[in-house]
């Protein structure tokens, strides 16, 4: 009888401990760092920001609400079917292995490059490029706006690399201040191409194009 009593008490302790672990695991908001060359992450909690410490191939099966950070010199081959929100803070390279869906709560900061690899970047809301930042397109990319706007702050730019085609589809481009040397959309070589498909260019200043197609 005494042994049975001890076993019941032990089971209660285990139950309380498991409940505590469940509570902790669902309320931690620590960042997640990928150090492996190939990482697949499954999470039930989407309160963390992902920090890519090394170049990696990454598949995400969770919706992260606080975005991710890619440092300078790092390249991430990114694959997820779920929308991404929060802050995309990067000075490195984001290479798409599938279409990327940006949610309504998405913000951007940085001077990194995006390689669309023929895939589409879908806007779930308006997309702002901060003052003096740029969005650098490094391979063929489609930006599908779904009727939303890309708002360029003062001296912000969209850069299109050599021999790269950027397609802007169903989107409104708003600029606030750009000069001759830094147009809102800059084609960096004579082989750079810009395709406008049901797109509105709402430029605050004259739009200079002296190269590209």
mmCIF file of C-alpha atoms in Angstrom:
data_model
loop_
_atom_site.group_PDB
_atom_site.id
_atom_site.type_symbol
_atom_site.label_atom_id
_atom_site.label_comp_id
_atom_site.label_asym_id
_atom_site.label_seq_id
_atom_site.Cartn_x
_atom_site.Cartn_y
_atom_site.Cartn_z
ATOM 1 C CA UNK A 1 0.000 0.000 0.000
ATOM 2 C CA UNK A 2 2.832 2.341 0.897
ATOM 3 C CA UNK A 3 4.573 1.567 -2.390
ATOM 4 C CA UNK A 4 1.358 2.275 -4.329
ATOM 5 C CA UNK A 5 1.035 5.621 -2.544
ATOM 6 C CA UNK A 6 4.616 6.533 -3.450
ATOM 7 C CA UNK A 7 4.011 5.624 -7.119
ATOM 8 C CA UNK A 8 0.899 7.818 -7.287
ATOM 9 C CA UNK A 9 2.819 10.741 -5.785
ATOM 10 C CA UNK A 10 5.673 10.174 -8.238
ATOM 11 C CA UNK A 11 3.244 10.217 -11.202
ATOM 12 C CA UNK A 12 1.799 13.529 -9.970
ATOM 13 C CA UNK A 13 5.283 15.043 -9.789
ATOM 14 C CA UNK A 14 6.063 13.842 -13.331
ATOM 15 C CA UNK A 15 2.760 15.293 -14.608
ATOM 16 C CA UNK A 16 3.451 18.696 -13.041
ATOM 17 C CA UNK A 17 7.009 18.699 -14.416
ATOM 18 C CA UNK A 18 5.791 17.880 -17.947
ATOM 19 C CA UNK A 19 3.170 20.616 -17.738
ATOM 20 C CA UNK A 20 5.896 23.063 -16.682
ATOM 21 C CA UNK A 21 8.114 22.084 -19.636
ATOM 22 C CA UNK A 22 5.183 22.519 -22.019
ATOM 23 C CA UNK A 23 4.501 25.988 -20.620
ATOM 24 C CA UNK A 24 8.151 27.026 -20.877
ATOM 25 C CA UNK A 25 8.559 25.704 -24.432
ATOM 26 C CA UNK A 26 5.513 27.642 -25.608
ATOM 27 C CA UNK A 27 6.520 30.943 -24.029
ATOM 28 C CA UNK A 28 10.226 31.268 -24.750
ATOM 29 C CA UNK A 29 11.067 33.952 -27.315
ATOM 30 C CA UNK A 30 14.753 33.256 -27.852
ATOM 31 C CA UNK A 31 16.379 33.604 -31.244
ATOM 32 C CA UNK A 32 17.248 30.548 -33.318
ATOM 33 C CA UNK A 33 20.721 30.231 -34.803
ATOM 34 C CA UNK A 34 21.500 27.848 -37.673
ATOM 35 C CA UNK A 35 25.144 26.698 -37.681
ATOM 36 C CA UNK A 36 24.767 23.663 -39.956
ATOM 37 C CA UNK A 37 25.101 23.718 -43.715
ATOM 38 C CA UNK A 38 21.671 22.133 -44.114
ATOM 39 C CA UNK A 39 18.920 22.674 -41.556
ATOM 40 C CA UNK A 40 15.268 21.714 -41.351
ATOM 41 C CA UNK A 41 13.406 23.312 -38.476
ATOM 42 C CA UNK A 42 9.981 22.391 -37.130
ATOM 43 C CA UNK A 43 8.512 24.662 -34.476
ATOM 44 C CA UNK A 44 5.227 25.047 -32.653
ATOM 45 C CA UNK A 45 6.154 28.504 -31.439
ATOM 46 C CA UNK A 46 6.538 31.312 -33.979
ATOM 47 C CA UNK A 47 7.760 34.041 -31.611
ATOM 48 C CA UNK A 48 11.452 33.667 -32.439
ATOM 49 C CA UNK A 49 13.613 35.424 -34.988
ATOM 50 C CA UNK A 50 15.861 33.219 -37.110
ATOM 51 C CA UNK A 51 19.518 34.249 -37.282
ATOM 52 C CA UNK A 52 21.558 32.526 -39.997
ATOM 53 C CA UNK A 53 25.144 32.409 -38.754
ATOM 54 C CA UNK A 54 26.533 30.496 -41.751
ATOM 55 C CA UNK A 55 25.572 29.954 -45.363
ATOM 56 C CA UNK A 56 22.942 27.230 -45.365
ATOM 57 C CA UNK A 57 20.152 25.435 -47.186
ATOM 58 C CA UNK A 58 17.068 25.813 -45.037
ATOM 59 C CA UNK A 59 13.535 24.457 -45.210
ATOM 60 C CA UNK A 60 11.022 25.961 -42.800
ATOM 61 C CA UNK A 61 7.758 24.264 -41.873
ATOM 62 C CA UNK A 62 6.624 26.933 -39.420
ATOM 63 C CA UNK A 63 5.297 30.450 -39.747
ATOM 64 C CA UNK A 64 7.819 32.745 -38.061
ATOM 65 C CA UNK A 65 6.299 36.070 -37.085
ATOM 66 C CA UNK A 66 9.540 37.854 -36.192
ATOM 67 C CA UNK A 67 11.333 37.346 -39.498
ATOM 68 C CA UNK A 68 15.002 36.511 -39.918
ATOM 69 C CA UNK A 69 18.469 38.010 -40.257
ATOM 70 C CA UNK A 70 21.176 37.201 -42.810
ATOM 71 C CA UNK A 71 24.622 38.753 -42.102
ATOM 72 C CA UNK A 72 26.963 40.043 -44.797
ATOM 73 C CA UNK A 73 28.771 37.361 -46.777
ATOM 74 C CA UNK A 74 26.179 34.644 -46.049
ATOM 75 C CA UNK A 75 23.857 33.029 -48.613
ATOM 76 C CA UNK A 76 20.647 31.262 -47.600
ATOM 77 C CA UNK A 77 18.836 28.947 -50.031
ATOM 78 C CA UNK A 78 15.337 29.412 -48.646
ATOM 79 C CA UNK A 79 12.312 27.156 -49.075
ATOM 80 C CA UNK A 80 8.985 27.565 -47.308
ATOM 81 C CA UNK A 81 5.340 27.505 -48.386
ATOM 82 C CA UNK A 82 4.256 29.511 -45.328
ATOM 83 C CA UNK A 83 4.062 33.324 -45.184
ATOM 84 C CA UNK A 84 6.880 35.229 -43.492
ATOM 85 C CA UNK A 85 6.237 38.281 -41.319
ATOM 86 C CA UNK A 86 8.295 40.446 -38.993
ATOM 87 C CA UNK A 87 11.627 42.027 -39.897
ATOM 88 C CA UNK A 88 13.784 40.798 -42.758
ATOM 89 C CA UNK A 89 17.150 42.234 -41.773
ATOM 90 C CA UNK A 90 19.878 41.255 -44.146
ATOM 91 C CA UNK A 91 23.143 42.337 -45.648
ATOM 92 C CA UNK A 92 23.792 38.884 -47.131
ATOM 93 C CA UNK A 93 21.999 37.013 -49.904
ATOM 94 C CA UNK A 94 18.564 35.395 -49.857
ATOM 95 C CA UNK A 95 18.274 32.782 -52.612
ATOM 96 C CA UNK A 96 14.775 31.430 -53.250
ATOM 97 C CA UNK A 97 14.154 27.729 -53.779
ATOM 98 C CA UNK A 98 10.383 28.359 -53.975
ATOM 99 C CA UNK A 99 7.965 31.292 -54.136
ATOM 100 C CA UNK A 100 8.216 33.490 -51.024
ATOM 101 C CA UNK A 101 5.050 34.900 -49.421
ATOM 102 C CA UNK A 102 5.411 38.045 -47.322
ATOM 103 C CA UNK A 103 2.649 38.565 -44.776
ATOM 104 C CA UNK A 104 0.962 41.850 -43.857
ATOM 105 C CA UNK A 105 3.260 42.405 -40.858
ATOM 106 C CA UNK A 106 6.445 42.247 -42.925
ATOM 107 C CA UNK A 107 9.154 44.952 -42.754
ATOM 108 C CA UNK A 108 12.529 45.227 -44.465
ATOM 109 C CA UNK A 109 15.898 46.665 -43.548
ATOM 110 C CA UNK A 110 19.238 46.150 -45.218
ATOM 111 C CA UNK A 111 21.333 46.313 -48.357
ATOM 112 C CA UNK A 112 21.379 42.616 -49.226
ATOM 113 C CA UNK A 113 20.618 40.768 -52.447
ATOM 114 C CA UNK A 114 17.759 38.493 -53.372
ATOM 115 C CA UNK A 115 18.124 35.763 -55.993
ATOM 116 C CA UNK A 116 14.624 34.879 -57.136
ATOM 117 C CA UNK A 117 15.895 32.067 -59.399
ATOM 118 C CA UNK A 118 12.750 32.492 -61.492
ATOM 119 C CA UNK A 119 10.447 32.344 -58.450
ATOM 120 C CA UNK A 120 7.957 34.975 -57.282
ATOM 121 C CA UNK A 121 7.947 37.241 -54.259
ATOM 122 C CA UNK A 122 4.293 37.663 -53.192
ATOM 123 C CA UNK A 123 3.287 40.758 -51.229
ATOM 124 C CA UNK A 124 0.572 40.235 -48.626
ATOM 125 C CA UNK A 125 0.590 43.956 -47.801
ATOM 126 C CA UNK A 126 2.460 47.165 -48.588
ATOM 127 C CA UNK A 127 6.243 46.833 -48.604
ATOM 128 C CA UNK A 128 8.485 49.694 -47.430
ATOM 129 C CA UNK A 129 12.161 50.137 -48.281
ATOM 130 C CA UNK A 130 13.697 52.474 -45.655
ATOM 131 C CA UNK A 131 15.697 55.635 -46.369
ATOM 132 C CA UNK A 132 18.958 55.012 -48.282
ATOM 133 C CA UNK A 133 18.408 51.224 -48.242
ATOM 134 C CA UNK A 134 18.105 49.216 -51.428
ATOM 135 C CA UNK A 135 16.523 45.990 -52.600
ATOM 136 C CA UNK A 136 19.062 44.287 -54.837
ATOM 137 C CA UNK A 137 17.762 41.784 -57.396
ATOM 138 C CA UNK A 138 20.529 39.302 -58.246
ATOM 139 C CA UNK A 139 18.713 36.876 -60.572
ATOM 140 C CA UNK A 140 15.441 36.660 -62.512
ATOM 141 C CA UNK A 141 12.659 37.537 -60.070
ATOM 142 C CA UNK A 142 8.939 38.290 -60.183
ATOM 143 C CA UNK A 143 7.421 40.598 -57.580
ATOM 144 C CA UNK A 144 3.701 39.817 -57.489
ATOM 145 C CA UNK A 145 2.102 42.728 -55.660
ATOM 146 C CA UNK A 146 -1.514 41.504 -55.581
ATOM 147 C CA UNK A 147 -2.519 45.183 -55.760
ATOM 148 C CA UNK A 148 -0.249 46.307 -52.898
ATOM 149 C CA UNK A 149 2.427 49.014 -52.959
ATOM 150 C CA UNK A 150 6.195 49.128 -52.705
ATOM 151 C CA UNK A 151 7.000 52.403 -50.956
ATOM 152 C CA UNK A 152 10.522 53.723 -51.389
ATOM 153 C CA UNK A 153 11.663 56.202 -48.733
ATOM 154 C CA UNK A 154 14.131 59.001 -49.534
ATOM 155 C CA UNK A 155 16.990 57.769 -51.746
ATOM 156 C CA UNK A 156 15.869 54.140 -51.487
ATOM 157 C CA UNK A 157 16.317 52.035 -54.611
ATOM 158 C CA UNK A 158 15.493 48.771 -56.331
ATOM 159 C CA UNK A 159 18.652 47.579 -58.113
ATOM 160 C CA UNK A 160 18.588 45.093 -60.999
ATOM 161 C CA UNK A 161 21.839 43.207 -61.655
ATOM 162 C CA UNK A 162 23.585 42.585 -64.971
ATOM 163 C CA UNK A 163 21.729 40.151 -67.274
ATOM 164 C CA UNK A 164 18.816 39.924 -64.798
ATOM 165 C CA UNK A 165 15.094 40.451 -65.468
ATOM 166 C CA UNK A 166 12.856 41.930 -62.773
ATOM 167 C CA UNK A 167 9.123 41.589 -63.425
ATOM 168 C CA UNK A 168 6.824 43.887 -61.456
ATOM 169 C CA UNK A 169 3.264 42.574 -61.598
ATOM 170 C CA UNK A 170 0.043 43.990 -60.128
ATOM 171 C CA UNK A 171 1.924 46.451 -57.932
ATOM 172 C CA UNK A 172 2.197 50.208 -57.307
ATOM 173 C CA UNK A 173 5.707 51.694 -56.959
ATOM 174 C CA UNK A 174 5.765 54.898 -54.871
ATOM 175 C CA UNK A 175 8.941 56.945 -54.472
ATOM 176 C CA UNK A 176 9.435 59.953 -52.204
ATOM 177 C CA UNK A 177 12.826 61.384 -53.251
ATOM 178 C CA UNK A 178 15.368 60.190 -55.816
ATOM 179 C CA UNK A 179 17.923 62.055 -57.909
ATOM 180 C CA UNK A 180 19.743 61.506 -61.192
ATOM 181 C CA UNK A 181 22.397 59.233 -59.670
ATOM 182 C CA UNK A 182 20.035 57.061 -57.666
ATOM 183 C CA UNK A 183 16.761 56.456 -59.514
ATOM 184 C CA UNK A 184 13.981 54.560 -57.760
ATOM 185 C CA UNK A 185 14.620 51.559 -60.036
ATOM 186 C CA UNK A 186 18.186 51.256 -61.269
ATOM 187 C CA UNK A 187 19.155 48.978 -64.167
ATOM 188 C CA UNK A 188 22.844 48.403 -63.503
ATOM 189 C CA UNK A 189 23.884 47.374 -67.044
ATOM 190 C CA UNK A 190 22.691 47.387 -70.637
ATOM 191 C CA UNK A 191 21.580 43.750 -70.170
ATOM 192 C CA UNK A 192 19.407 44.482 -67.133
ATOM 193 C CA UNK A 193 15.697 44.210 -67.928
ATOM 194 C CA UNK A 194 12.571 45.634 -66.285
ATOM 195 C CA UNK A 195 9.154 44.173 -67.148
ATOM 196 C CA UNK A 196 6.030 46.074 -66.057
ATOM 197 C CA UNK A 197 2.838 44.014 -65.962
ATOM 198 C CA UNK A 198 -0.226 45.933 -64.755
ATOM 199 C CA UNK A 199 2.091 48.138 -62.692
ATOM 200 C CA UNK A 200 1.814 51.807 -61.715
ATOM 201 C CA UNK A 201 4.972 53.907 -61.322
ATOM 202 C CA UNK A 202 4.180 56.822 -59.013
ATOM 203 C CA UNK A 203 7.479 58.699 -59.021
ATOM 204 C CA UNK A 204 8.108 61.817 -56.939
ATOM 205 C CA UNK A 205 10.947 62.887 -59.256
ATOM 206 C CA UNK A 206 11.939 62.378 -62.884
ATOM 207 C CA UNK A 207 12.691 58.726 -63.580
ATOM 208 C CA UNK A 208 16.097 58.408 -65.282
ATOM 209 C CA UNK A 209 16.949 55.326 -67.331
ATOM 210 C CA UNK A 210 20.266 55.547 -69.142
ATOM 211 C CA UNK A 211 20.908 51.820 -69.591
ATOM 212 C CA UNK A 212 19.110 48.502 -69.630
ATOM 213 C CA UNK A 213 15.933 47.402 -71.357
#
